[in-house]
mmCIF file of C-alpha atoms and ligand atoms in Angstrom:
data_model
loop_
_atom_site.group_PDB
_atom_site.id
_atom_site.type_symbol
_atom_site.label_atom_id
_atom_site.label_comp_id
_atom_site.label_asym_id
_atom_site.label_seq_id
_atom_site.Cartn_x
_atom_site.Cartn_y
_atom_site.Cartn_z
ATOM 1 C CA MET H 1343 1.205 11.273 -4.639
ATOM 2 C CA LYS H 1344 -1.528 10.248 -2.153
ATOM 3 C CA ILE H 1345 -0.336 7.186 -0.254
ATOM 4 C CA LEU H 1346 -2.345 5.064 2.199
ATOM 5 C CA VAL H 1347 0.049 3.292 4.589
ATOM 6 C CA VAL H 1348 -1.605 0.348 6.342
ATOM 7 C CA GLY H 1349 0.518 -0.456 9.402
ATOM 8 C CA GLY H 1350 2.223 2.922 9.103
ATOM 9 C CA ALA H 1351 2.736 3.340 12.877
ATOM 10 C CA GLY H 1352 4.972 0.281 13.120
ATOM 11 C CA TYR H 1353 8.761 -0.076 12.925
ATOM 12 C CA ILE H 1354 9.022 -0.341 9.137
ATOM 13 C CA GLY H 1355 5.814 1.597 8.483
ATOM 14 C CA SER H 1356 6.886 4.696 10.405
ATOM 15 C CA HIS H 1357 10.239 4.755 8.609
ATOM 16 C CA PHE H 1358 8.456 4.492 5.265
ATOM 17 C CA VAL H 1359 6.092 7.332 6.301
ATOM 18 C CA LEU H 1360 9.095 9.501 7.254
ATOM 19 C CA ALA H 1361 10.877 8.870 3.932
ATOM 20 C CA ALA H 1362 7.705 9.288 1.842
ATOM 21 C CA SER H 1363 6.610 12.526 3.539
ATOM 22 C CA LYS H 1364 10.122 13.965 3.185
ATOM 23 C CA LYS H 1365 9.641 13.532 -0.569
ATOM 24 C CA GLY H 1366 6.418 15.575 -0.486
ATOM 25 C CA ASN H 1367 3.909 12.730 -0.705
ATOM 26 C CA GLU H 1368 0.534 13.097 1.046
ATOM 27 C CA ILE H 1369 0.356 10.301 3.627
ATOM 28 C CA THR H 1370 -2.576 8.730 5.446
ATOM 29 C CA VAL H 1371 -1.827 6.048 8.044
ATOM 30 C CA PHE H 1372 -4.267 3.269 8.992
ATOM 31 C CA ASP H 1373 -3.096 1.245 11.985
ATOM 32 C CA ASP H 1374 -4.687 -0.730 14.841
ATOM 33 C CA LEU H 1375 -1.797 0.236 17.160
ATOM 34 C CA SER H 1376 -1.495 -3.416 18.262
ATOM 35 C CA SER H 1377 2.275 -3.088 17.988
ATOM 36 C CA GLY H 1378 2.844 0.335 16.424
ATOM 37 C CA PHE H 1379 2.935 3.693 18.197
ATOM 38 C CA LYS H 1380 1.125 6.876 17.125
ATOM 39 C CA SER H 1381 4.074 8.782 18.642
ATOM 40 C CA ASN H 1382 6.179 7.401 15.758
ATOM 41 C CA LEU H 1383 4.245 9.723 13.419
ATOM 42 C CA ASN H 1384 4.586 13.470 12.940
ATOM 43 C CA ASP H 1385 1.493 15.580 13.640
ATOM 44 C CA ASN H 1386 1.015 16.413 9.950
ATOM 45 C CA ILE H 1387 0.223 12.776 9.108
ATOM 46 C CA SER H 1388 -3.500 11.891 8.813
ATOM 47 C CA PHE H 1389 -4.188 8.940 11.069
ATOM 48 C CA TYR H 1390 -7.071 6.454 11.203
ATOM 49 C CA LYS H 1391 -7.145 3.831 13.942
ATOM 50 C CA GLY H 1392 -8.541 0.651 12.489
ATOM 51 C CA SER H 1393 -7.992 -3.013 11.711
ATOM 52 C CA THR H 1394 -7.550 -4.899 8.458
ATOM 53 C CA LEU H 1395 -9.977 -7.399 9.993
ATOM 54 C CA SER H 1396 -12.766 -4.830 9.617
ATOM 55 C CA LYS H 1397 -13.875 -4.436 5.996
ATOM 56 C CA LYS H 1398 -15.980 -1.463 7.139
ATOM 57 C CA GLU H 1399 -12.982 0.356 8.628
ATOM 58 C CA LEU H 1400 -10.860 -0.413 5.557
ATOM 59 C CA ASP H 1401 -13.584 0.903 3.207
ATOM 60 C CA SER H 1402 -14.008 4.006 5.321
ATOM 61 C CA VAL H 1403 -10.327 5.001 5.188
ATOM 62 C CA MET H 1404 -10.069 4.133 1.493
ATOM 63 C CA LEU H 1405 -13.036 6.391 0.749
ATOM 64 C CA SER H 1406 -11.442 9.249 2.721
ATOM 65 C CA ASP H 1407 -9.250 10.289 -0.219
ATOM 66 C CA ASN H 1408 -8.324 9.396 -3.801
ATOM 67 C CA PHE H 1409 -5.264 7.313 -3.009
ATOM 68 C CA ASP H 1410 -2.774 6.517 -5.759
ATOM 69 C CA VAL H 1411 -1.353 3.532 -3.875
ATOM 70 C CA ALA H 1412 -1.839 1.438 -0.739
ATOM 71 C CA VAL H 1413 1.281 0.221 1.074
ATOM 72 C CA HIS H 1414 0.558 -2.863 3.192
ATOM 73 C CA LEU H 1415 2.923 -3.118 6.157
ATOM 74 C CA ALA H 1416 0.491 -4.511 8.748
ATOM 75 C CA ALA H 1417 1.374 -8.099 9.639
ATOM 76 C CA PHE H 1418 2.847 -10.133 12.465
ATOM 77 C CA LYS H 1419 6.443 -11.158 11.755
ATOM 78 C CA ALA H 1420 7.709 -13.605 14.356
ATOM 79 C CA ALA H 1421 8.482 -16.826 12.500
ATOM 80 C CA GLY H 1422 8.848 -18.869 15.696
ATOM 81 C CA GLU H 1423 5.535 -17.624 17.125
ATOM 82 C CA SER H 1424 3.767 -18.458 13.849
ATOM 83 C CA MET H 1425 4.607 -22.143 14.381
ATOM 84 C CA LEU H 1426 3.101 -22.125 17.871
ATOM 85 C CA ASN H 1427 0.066 -20.003 16.983
ATOM 86 C CA PRO H 1428 -0.700 -20.341 13.252
ATOM 87 C CA GLY H 1429 -4.282 -19.151 13.801
ATOM 88 C CA LYS H 1430 -3.051 -15.730 14.889
ATOM 89 C CA TYR H 1431 -1.070 -15.447 11.643
ATOM 90 C CA ALA H 1432 -3.868 -16.896 9.498
ATOM 91 C CA THR H 1433 -6.275 -14.294 10.822
ATOM 92 C CA ASN H 1434 -4.059 -11.227 10.829
ATOM 93 C CA ASN H 1435 -1.699 -11.870 7.940
ATOM 94 C CA ILE H 1436 -3.885 -13.845 5.522
ATOM 95 C CA ILE H 1437 -7.460 -12.724 6.205
ATOM 96 C CA GLY H 1438 -6.338 -9.166 6.952
ATOM 97 C CA GLY H 1439 -4.279 -9.134 3.765
ATOM 98 C CA LEU H 1440 -7.148 -10.481 1.653
ATOM 99 C CA ASN H 1441 -9.528 -7.889 3.137
ATOM 100 C CA LEU H 1442 -7.076 -5.172 2.140
ATOM 101 C CA ILE H 1443 -6.783 -6.420 -1.450
ATOM 102 C CA GLU H 1444 -10.571 -6.694 -1.803
ATOM 103 C CA SER H 1445 -11.103 -3.233 -0.346
ATOM 104 C CA CYS H 1446 -8.535 -1.749 -2.738
ATOM 105 C CA VAL H 1447 -10.348 -3.305 -5.700
ATOM 106 C CA LYS H 1448 -13.746 -2.175 -4.405
ATOM 107 C CA ASN H 1449 -12.515 1.384 -3.795
ATOM 108 C CA ASN H 1450 -10.507 1.664 -7.004
ATOM 109 C CA ILE H 1451 -7.016 1.794 -5.496
ATOM 110 C CA LYS H 1452 -5.147 0.222 -8.359
ATOM 111 C CA ASN H 1453 -1.635 -0.030 -6.898
ATOM 112 C CA ILE H 1454 -0.537 -2.105 -3.901
ATOM 113 C CA ILE H 1455 2.928 -2.367 -2.348
ATOM 114 C CA PHE H 1456 3.208 -5.477 -0.186
ATOM 115 C CA SER H 1457 5.732 -6.085 2.573
ATOM 116 C CA SER H 1458 6.769 -9.665 1.882
ATOM 117 C CA SER H 1459 9.743 -11.550 3.291
ATOM 118 C CA ALA H 1460 12.726 -13.763 2.523
ATOM 119 C CA ALA H 1461 10.815 -16.321 4.580
ATOM 120 C CA VAL H 1462 8.858 -17.193 1.406
ATOM 121 C CA TYR H 1463 11.992 -18.991 0.148
ATOM 122 C CA GLY H 1464 12.357 -21.316 3.150
ATOM 123 C CA THR H 1465 15.688 -23.122 3.562
ATOM 124 C CA PRO H 1466 18.111 -21.694 0.996
ATOM 125 C CA ARG H 1467 18.885 -24.194 -1.797
ATOM 126 C CA TYR H 1468 21.641 -21.782 -2.855
ATOM 127 C CA THR H 1469 22.888 -18.411 -1.689
ATOM 128 C CA PRO H 1470 22.781 -15.554 -2.413
ATOM 129 C CA ILE H 1471 19.063 -16.149 -2.951
ATOM 130 C CA ASP H 1472 17.614 -14.655 -6.136
ATOM 131 C CA GLU H 1473 13.953 -14.307 -7.099
ATOM 132 C CA ASP H 1474 14.061 -17.563 -9.126
ATOM 133 C CA HIS H 1475 14.730 -19.531 -5.935
ATOM 134 C CA PRO H 1476 11.986 -22.065 -5.107
ATOM 135 C CA LEU H 1477 9.201 -20.659 -2.918
ATOM 136 C CA LEU H 1478 9.038 -23.292 -0.171
ATOM 137 C CA PRO H 1479 8.393 -21.597 3.170
ATOM 138 C CA ILE H 1480 9.265 -23.659 6.261
ATOM 139 C CA ASN H 1481 7.268 -21.643 8.767
ATOM 140 C CA TYR H 1482 3.694 -20.429 8.880
ATOM 141 C CA TYR H 1483 4.804 -16.802 8.800
ATOM 142 C CA GLY H 1484 6.549 -17.367 5.448
ATOM 143 C CA TYR H 1485 3.487 -19.280 4.193
ATOM 144 C CA SER H 1486 1.222 -16.367 5.178
ATOM 145 C CA LYS H 1487 3.410 -13.980 3.165
ATOM 146 C CA LEU H 1488 3.484 -16.277 0.129
ATOM 147 C CA THR H 1489 -0.314 -16.661 0.291
ATOM 148 C CA ILE H 1490 -0.797 -12.908 -0.044
ATOM 149 C CA GLU H 1491 1.820 -12.728 -2.831
ATOM 150 C CA GLN H 1492 -0.125 -15.384 -4.778
ATOM 151 C CA ASN H 1493 -3.454 -13.621 -4.207
ATOM 152 C CA LEU H 1494 -1.970 -10.364 -5.461
ATOM 153 C CA LYS H 1495 -1.021 -12.237 -8.639
ATOM 154 C CA TRP H 1496 -4.603 -13.521 -9.057
ATOM 155 C CA PHE H 1497 -6.238 -10.177 -8.318
ATOM 156 C CA SER H 1498 -3.882 -8.508 -10.771
ATOM 157 C CA LYS H 1499 -4.955 -10.987 -13.469
ATOM 158 C CA LEU H 1500 -8.661 -10.806 -12.653
ATOM 159 C CA LYS H 1501 -9.133 -7.227 -11.421
ATOM 160 C CA GLY H 1502 -6.248 -5.310 -12.997
ATOM 161 C CA ILE H 1503 -4.473 -4.168 -9.831
ATOM 162 C CA ARG H 1504 -0.720 -3.555 -10.022
ATOM 163 C CA TYR H 1505 1.454 -4.726 -7.155
ATOM 164 C CA ALA H 1506 5.000 -5.000 -5.884
ATOM 165 C CA SER H 1507 5.851 -7.832 -3.482
ATOM 166 C CA LEU H 1508 9.020 -6.755 -1.678
ATOM 167 C CA ARG H 1509 10.879 -9.629 -0.027
ATOM 168 C CA TYR H 1510 12.753 -8.151 2.913
ATOM 169 C CA PHE H 1511 15.724 -9.889 4.398
ATOM 170 C CA ASN H 1512 16.500 -8.920 7.993
ATOM 171 C CA ALA H 1513 15.156 -5.414 8.581
ATOM 172 C CA ALA H 1514 17.347 -3.540 11.071
ATOM 173 C CA GLY H 1515 18.528 -0.106 12.209
ATOM 174 C CA TYR H 1516 16.734 3.193 12.837
ATOM 175 C CA ASP H 1517 16.667 6.588 11.196
ATOM 176 C CA SER H 1518 19.896 8.281 12.365
ATOM 177 C CA ASN H 1519 18.356 11.745 12.635
ATOM 178 C CA CYS H 1520 15.111 10.890 14.360
ATOM 179 C CA LYS H 1521 15.610 9.291 17.767
ATOM 180 C CA LYS H 1522 11.966 9.484 18.765
ATOM 181 C CA PHE H 1523 10.965 6.147 17.297
ATOM 182 C CA GLN H 1524 9.569 3.931 20.017
ATOM 183 C CA VAL H 1525 11.281 0.553 20.019
ATOM 184 C CA GLU H 1526 9.200 -2.609 19.930
ATOM 185 C CA SER H 1527 8.205 -4.196 23.218
ATOM 186 C CA ASP H 1528 8.961 -7.907 23.668
ATOM 187 C CA PRO H 1529 11.257 -8.199 20.600
ATOM 188 C CA GLN H 1530 11.982 -11.579 19.025
ATOM 189 C CA ASN H 1531 14.764 -10.586 16.629
ATOM 190 C CA LEU H 1532 18.485 -10.672 17.347
ATOM 191 C CA ILE H 1533 19.518 -7.010 17.265
ATOM 192 C CA PRO H 1534 16.768 -5.643 19.566
ATOM 193 C CA LEU H 1535 17.503 -8.475 22.033
ATOM 194 C CA VAL H 1536 21.232 -7.621 22.010
ATOM 195 C CA MET H 1537 20.349 -3.983 22.709
ATOM 196 C CA GLU H 1538 18.206 -4.979 25.688
ATOM 197 C CA VAL H 1539 21.128 -7.000 27.106
ATOM 198 C CA ALA H 1540 23.488 -4.027 26.576
ATOM 199 C CA LEU H 1541 21.040 -1.825 28.519
ATOM 200 C CA GLU H 1542 20.680 -4.479 31.246
ATOM 201 C CA LYS H 1543 16.953 -4.851 30.486
ATOM 202 C CA ARG H 1544 17.658 -8.523 29.811
ATOM 203 C CA ASP H 1545 20.140 -10.650 31.709
ATOM 204 C CA HIS H 1546 21.725 -12.376 28.722
ATOM 205 C CA LEU H 1547 21.290 -13.377 25.111
ATOM 206 C CA GLU H 1548 20.768 -16.980 24.072
ATOM 207 C CA VAL H 1549 22.881 -17.733 21.004
ATOM 208 C CA PHE H 1550 20.855 -20.361 19.166
ATOM 209 C CA GLY H 1551 23.669 -22.729 18.258
ATOM 210 C CA ASP H 1552 27.333 -22.247 17.367
ATOM 211 C CA ASP H 1553 27.731 -25.331 15.185
ATOM 212 C CA TYR H 1554 26.489 -23.903 11.884
ATOM 213 C CA ALA H 1555 28.550 -24.200 8.698
ATOM 214 C CA THR H 1556 29.860 -20.638 9.076
ATOM 215 C CA PRO H 1557 33.312 -19.236 9.996
ATOM 216 C CA ASP H 1558 32.454 -18.707 13.673
ATOM 217 C CA GLY H 1559 29.692 -21.336 13.853
ATOM 218 C CA THR H 1560 26.827 -18.871 14.380
ATOM 219 C CA GLY H 1561 24.042 -18.001 11.919
ATOM 220 C CA ILE H 1562 24.717 -15.461 9.180
ATOM 221 C CA ARG H 1563 21.968 -13.080 8.013
ATOM 222 C CA ASP H 1564 21.571 -10.191 5.559
ATOM 223 C CA TYR H 1565 20.712 -7.096 7.644
ATOM 224 C CA ILE H 1566 19.047 -4.330 5.621
ATOM 225 C CA HIS H 1567 18.592 -0.847 7.074
ATOM 226 C CA VAL H 1568 14.946 0.100 7.421
ATOM 227 C CA THR H 1569 15.465 3.412 5.625
ATOM 228 C CA ASP H 1570 17.029 1.587 2.667
ATOM 229 C CA LEU H 1571 13.881 -0.578 2.736
ATOM 230 C CA ALA H 1572 11.727 2.567 2.707
ATOM 231 C CA GLU H 1573 13.580 3.921 -0.345
ATOM 232 C CA GLY H 1574 13.021 0.560 -2.056
ATOM 233 C CA HIS H 1575 9.267 0.944 -1.487
ATOM 234 C CA LEU H 1576 9.234 4.433 -2.988
ATOM 235 C CA ALA H 1577 11.174 3.296 -6.059
ATOM 236 C CA SER H 1578 8.791 0.327 -6.422
ATOM 237 C CA ILE H 1579 5.752 2.636 -6.400
ATOM 238 C CA ASP H 1580 7.244 4.635 -9.276
ATOM 239 C CA TYR H 1581 8.061 1.430 -11.148
ATOM 240 C CA ILE H 1582 4.625 -0.207 -11.056
ATOM 241 C CA ILE H 1583 2.840 3.064 -11.884
ATOM 242 C CA ASN H 1584 5.198 4.201 -14.650
ATOM 243 C CA ASN H 1585 5.615 0.759 -16.236
ATOM 244 C CA ASN H 1586 2.124 -0.558 -15.472
ATOM 245 C CA GLU H 1587 3.867 -3.796 -14.485
ATOM 246 C CA ASN H 1588 4.009 -5.986 -11.373
ATOM 247 C CA LEU H 1589 7.197 -6.491 -9.375
ATOM 248 C CA GLU H 1590 8.503 -9.278 -7.137
ATOM 249 C CA ILE H 1591 11.957 -8.397 -5.818
ATOM 250 C CA ASN H 1592 14.332 -8.991 -2.920
ATOM 251 C CA LEU H 1593 15.417 -6.102 -0.726
ATOM 252 C CA GLY H 1594 18.698 -7.051 0.930
ATOM 253 C CA THR H 1595 22.414 -6.208 0.786
ATOM 254 C CA GLY H 1596 24.042 -9.459 -0.325
ATOM 255 C CA GLU H 1597 26.457 -9.136 2.609
ATOM 256 C CA GLY H 1598 26.066 -11.225 5.772
ATOM 257 C CA PHE H 1599 26.958 -10.918 9.429
ATOM 258 C CA SER H 1600 26.970 -13.645 12.065
ATOM 259 C CA VAL H 1601 25.405 -13.528 15.506
ATOM 260 C CA LEU H 1602 28.869 -13.086 17.032
ATOM 261 C CA ASP H 1603 29.636 -10.261 14.563
ATOM 262 C CA ILE H 1604 26.526 -8.446 15.849
ATOM 263 C CA ILE H 1605 27.515 -9.039 19.479
ATOM 264 C CA LYS H 1606 31.100 -7.852 18.906
ATOM 265 C CA LYS H 1607 30.059 -4.723 16.976
ATOM 266 C CA THR H 1608 27.516 -3.822 19.653
ATOM 267 C CA GLN H 1609 30.137 -4.232 22.409
ATOM 268 C CA ILE H 1610 32.486 -1.865 20.583
ATOM 269 C CA ILE H 1611 29.835 0.779 19.830
ATOM 270 C CA SER H 1612 28.052 0.618 23.205
ATOM 271 C CA ASN H 1613 31.174 -0.035 25.282
ATOM 272 C CA LYS H 1614 29.015 -2.566 27.168
ATOM 273 C CA LYS H 1615 29.578 -6.259 27.773
ATOM 274 C CA ILE H 1616 26.976 -8.446 26.082
ATOM 275 C CA ASN H 1617 26.440 -11.550 28.200
ATOM 276 C CA TYR H 1618 25.422 -14.578 26.194
ATOM 277 C CA VAL H 1619 25.064 -18.316 26.524
ATOM 278 C CA VAL H 1620 25.149 -20.757 23.643
ATOM 279 C CA SER H 1621 21.987 -22.864 23.600
ATOM 280 C CA ASP H 1622 20.457 -25.379 21.182
ATOM 281 C CA ARG H 1623 19.680 -24.399 17.640
ATOM 282 C CA ARG H 1624 16.251 -22.839 17.019
ATOM 283 C CA SER H 1625 14.279 -25.140 14.702
ATOM 284 C CA GLY H 1626 14.047 -23.864 11.135
ATOM 285 C CA ASP H 1627 17.121 -21.634 11.322
ATOM 286 C CA PRO H 1628 19.323 -21.985 8.228
ATOM 287 C CA ASP H 1629 23.126 -21.501 8.421
ATOM 288 C CA ILE H 1630 23.256 -18.573 6.018
ATOM 289 C CA VAL H 1631 20.554 -16.362 4.440
ATOM 290 C CA LEU H 1632 21.825 -13.794 1.940
ATOM 291 C CA SER H 1633 19.991 -11.844 -0.752
ATOM 292 C CA SER H 1634 20.851 -11.273 -4.373
ATOM 293 C CA SER H 1635 19.559 -7.774 -5.124
ATOM 294 C CA LYS H 1636 20.542 -7.685 -8.793
ATOM 295 C CA LYS H 1637 16.895 -7.519 -9.872
ATOM 296 C CA ALA H 1638 16.163 -4.521 -7.619
ATOM 297 C CA LYS H 1639 19.218 -2.735 -8.995
ATOM 298 C CA GLN H 1640 18.263 -3.456 -12.606
ATOM 299 C CA LEU H 1641 14.534 -2.756 -12.407
ATOM 300 C CA ILE H 1642 14.155 0.046 -9.840
ATOM 301 C CA GLY H 1643 17.749 1.323 -9.669
ATOM 302 C CA TRP H 1644 17.826 0.571 -5.941
ATOM 303 C CA SER H 1645 20.928 -0.234 -3.888
ATOM 304 C CA PRO H 1646 21.297 -0.058 -0.114
ATOM 305 C CA THR H 1647 23.426 2.888 1.069
ATOM 306 C CA ARG H 1648 22.763 2.876 4.839
ATOM 307 C CA SER H 1649 23.112 -0.828 5.617
ATOM 308 C CA ASP H 1650 26.748 -1.018 6.722
ATOM 309 C CA LEU H 1651 26.909 -2.774 10.094
ATOM 310 C CA ASP H 1652 28.353 0.314 11.794
ATOM 311 C CA ASN H 1653 25.331 2.430 10.872
ATOM 312 C CA ILE H 1654 22.850 -0.311 11.696
ATOM 313 C CA ILE H 1655 24.259 -0.834 15.198
ATOM 314 C CA LYS H 1656 25.036 2.852 15.909
ATOM 315 C CA SER H 1657 21.534 4.015 14.872
ATOM 316 C CA THR H 1658 19.874 1.216 16.852
ATOM 317 C CA TRP H 1659 21.994 1.885 19.940
ATOM 318 C CA ALA H 1660 21.171 5.633 19.775
ATOM 319 C CA THR H 1661 17.429 4.948 19.517
ATOM 320 C CA TYR H 1662 17.498 2.408 22.340
ATOM 321 C CA ASN H 1663 19.352 4.911 24.524
ATOM 322 C CA TYR H 1664 16.767 7.571 23.714
ATOM 323 C CA ASN H 1665 13.975 5.162 24.690
ATOM 324 C CA MET H 1666 15.799 4.226 27.886
ATOM 325 C CA LYS H 1667 16.234 7.860 28.926
ATOM 326 C CA ALA H 1668 12.589 8.560 28.052
ATOM 327 C CA ASN H 1669 11.505 5.561 30.193
ATOM 328 C CA LYS H 1670 9.928 3.955 27.138
ATOM 329 C CA LEU H 1671 11.866 0.709 27.445
HETATM 330 C C1 WQD P 2760 18.788 -13.778 13.318
HETATM 331 C C2 WQD P 2760 19.917 -14.693 13.764
HETATM 332 C C3 WQD P 2760 19.144 -16.664 14.915
HETATM 333 C C4 WQD P 2760 17.526 -14.486 18.377
HETATM 334 C C5 WQD P 2760 13.262 -13.516 10.960
HETATM 335 C C6 WQD P 2760 12.139 -13.872 10.037
HETATM 336 C C7 WQD P 2760 12.356 -13.189 8.721
HETATM 337 C C8 WQD P 2760 12.476 -11.709 8.942
HETATM 338 C C9 WQD P 2760 13.546 -11.389 9.970
HETATM 339 C C10 WQD P 2760 10.469 -10.421 8.538
HETATM 340 C C11 WQD P 2760 19.606 -16.175 13.539
HETATM 341 C C12 WQD P 2760 19.970 -15.760 15.850
HETATM 342 C C13 WQD P 2760 18.131 -14.779 17.161
HETATM 343 C C14 WQD P 2760 18.135 -14.933 19.587
HETATM 344 C C15 WQD P 2760 19.916 -15.922 18.300
HETATM 345 N N1 WQD P 2760 11.246 -11.129 9.367
HETATM 346 N N2 WQD P 2760 19.300 -15.477 17.124
HETATM 347 N N3 WQD P 2760 19.311 -15.635 19.481
HETATM 348 O O1 WQD P 2760 15.161 -15.667 12.052
HETATM 349 O O2 WQD P 2760 16.877 -14.543 10.533
HETATM 350 O O3 WQD P 2760 14.482 -13.896 10.399
HETATM 351 O O4 WQD P 2760 13.247 -12.118 11.153
HETATM 352 O O5 WQD P 2760 10.474 -10.362 7.368
HETATM 353 O O6 WQD P 2760 11.272 -13.465 7.888
HETATM 354 O O7 WQD P 2760 12.180 -15.251 9.826
HETATM 355 O O8 WQD P 2760 15.826 -13.252 12.377
HETATM 356 O O9 WQD P 2760 16.604 -11.932 14.292
HETATM 357 O O10 WQD P 2760 15.225 -14.037 14.729
HETATM 358 O O11 WQD P 2760 17.580 -14.254 13.922
HETATM 359 O O12 WQD P 2760 20.980 -16.573 18.252
HETATM 360 O O13 WQD P 2760 17.639 -14.723 20.732
HETATM 361 O O14 WQD P 2760 20.105 -14.535 15.169
HETATM 362 O O15 WQD P 2760 19.454 -18.031 15.119
HETATM 363 O O16 WQD P 2760 20.818 -16.825 13.180
HETATM 364 P P1 WQD P 2760 15.641 -14.453 11.343
HETATM 365 P P2 WQD P 2760 16.252 -13.336 13.907
#
């Protein structure tokens, strides 16, 4: 299959590109390199530098081949930042996403895979969260993802596109066999920050509250390995093409780990002390966020196989060490 991967040089994008090309798909990557790295891609991958904010650049890449599907992985993802700078997320995530949908329709790319997020659910009313859970985002990032999901629904009705909105829980880990991935600079998420503390690139970690309704008082999240995510995208492509049906599913494990679990596991695997201080809660953080992935299992036969905490931390630690030794950190 010919796959256009928008945002394919990023953390999730480059892992999807690796998994998709291993399966013999023809990949073209379109990326503005604002946070991704071209070095994350093998030389055999066609690459176009461009922005989803340029309709001209989108049209040009979409006319470069007869793509069977466009995979949209180009968005900002820091929930906290989105509350301080909603305009940045409105422009990149919403306008960029709408440009992509319009360009797909105009250039006859009938299938779209969209990287959505558990953030569309907002504060869990119940857990594990299934796809019937109310869609009430509590941060602008989650709202930006829901806005694109809803537009995909409209464009499917009005213009006949097929889409899959894949609601990721906490993407984590790295490909165990490919250390060359460049880690993100200025990370906001827990696991990359813990790695930076372990490598003494950061003095300490702030634990945002230890008074949550959890066994050790710290927040519990559902960490899904990025390669399991990539496999979920590939299975979703087959589903929407073979069934000519849309898909809105969670991609998570259903198992949760607390902040202290992550710290303890990293200390064991890295043999490093992780300094941390407990600070105030971060606004908008729920106690527990866990996914029900029954629908993904039933519809696309997908289950995570790489998302045990050992593999997530070991693969991340190995990649961070590679980056450190290569002076890329
Ligand atoms: C995880 C846990 C924090 C940093 C966000 C997005 C979500 C998804 C994943 C894309 C929480 C705690 C964190 C720190 C801490 N993104 N923490 N100190 O907030 O669960 O989800 O990223 O789809 O949509 O909302 O991820 O890694 O920021 O936090 O104590 O310095 O770690 O309180 O319990 P989060 P996170």
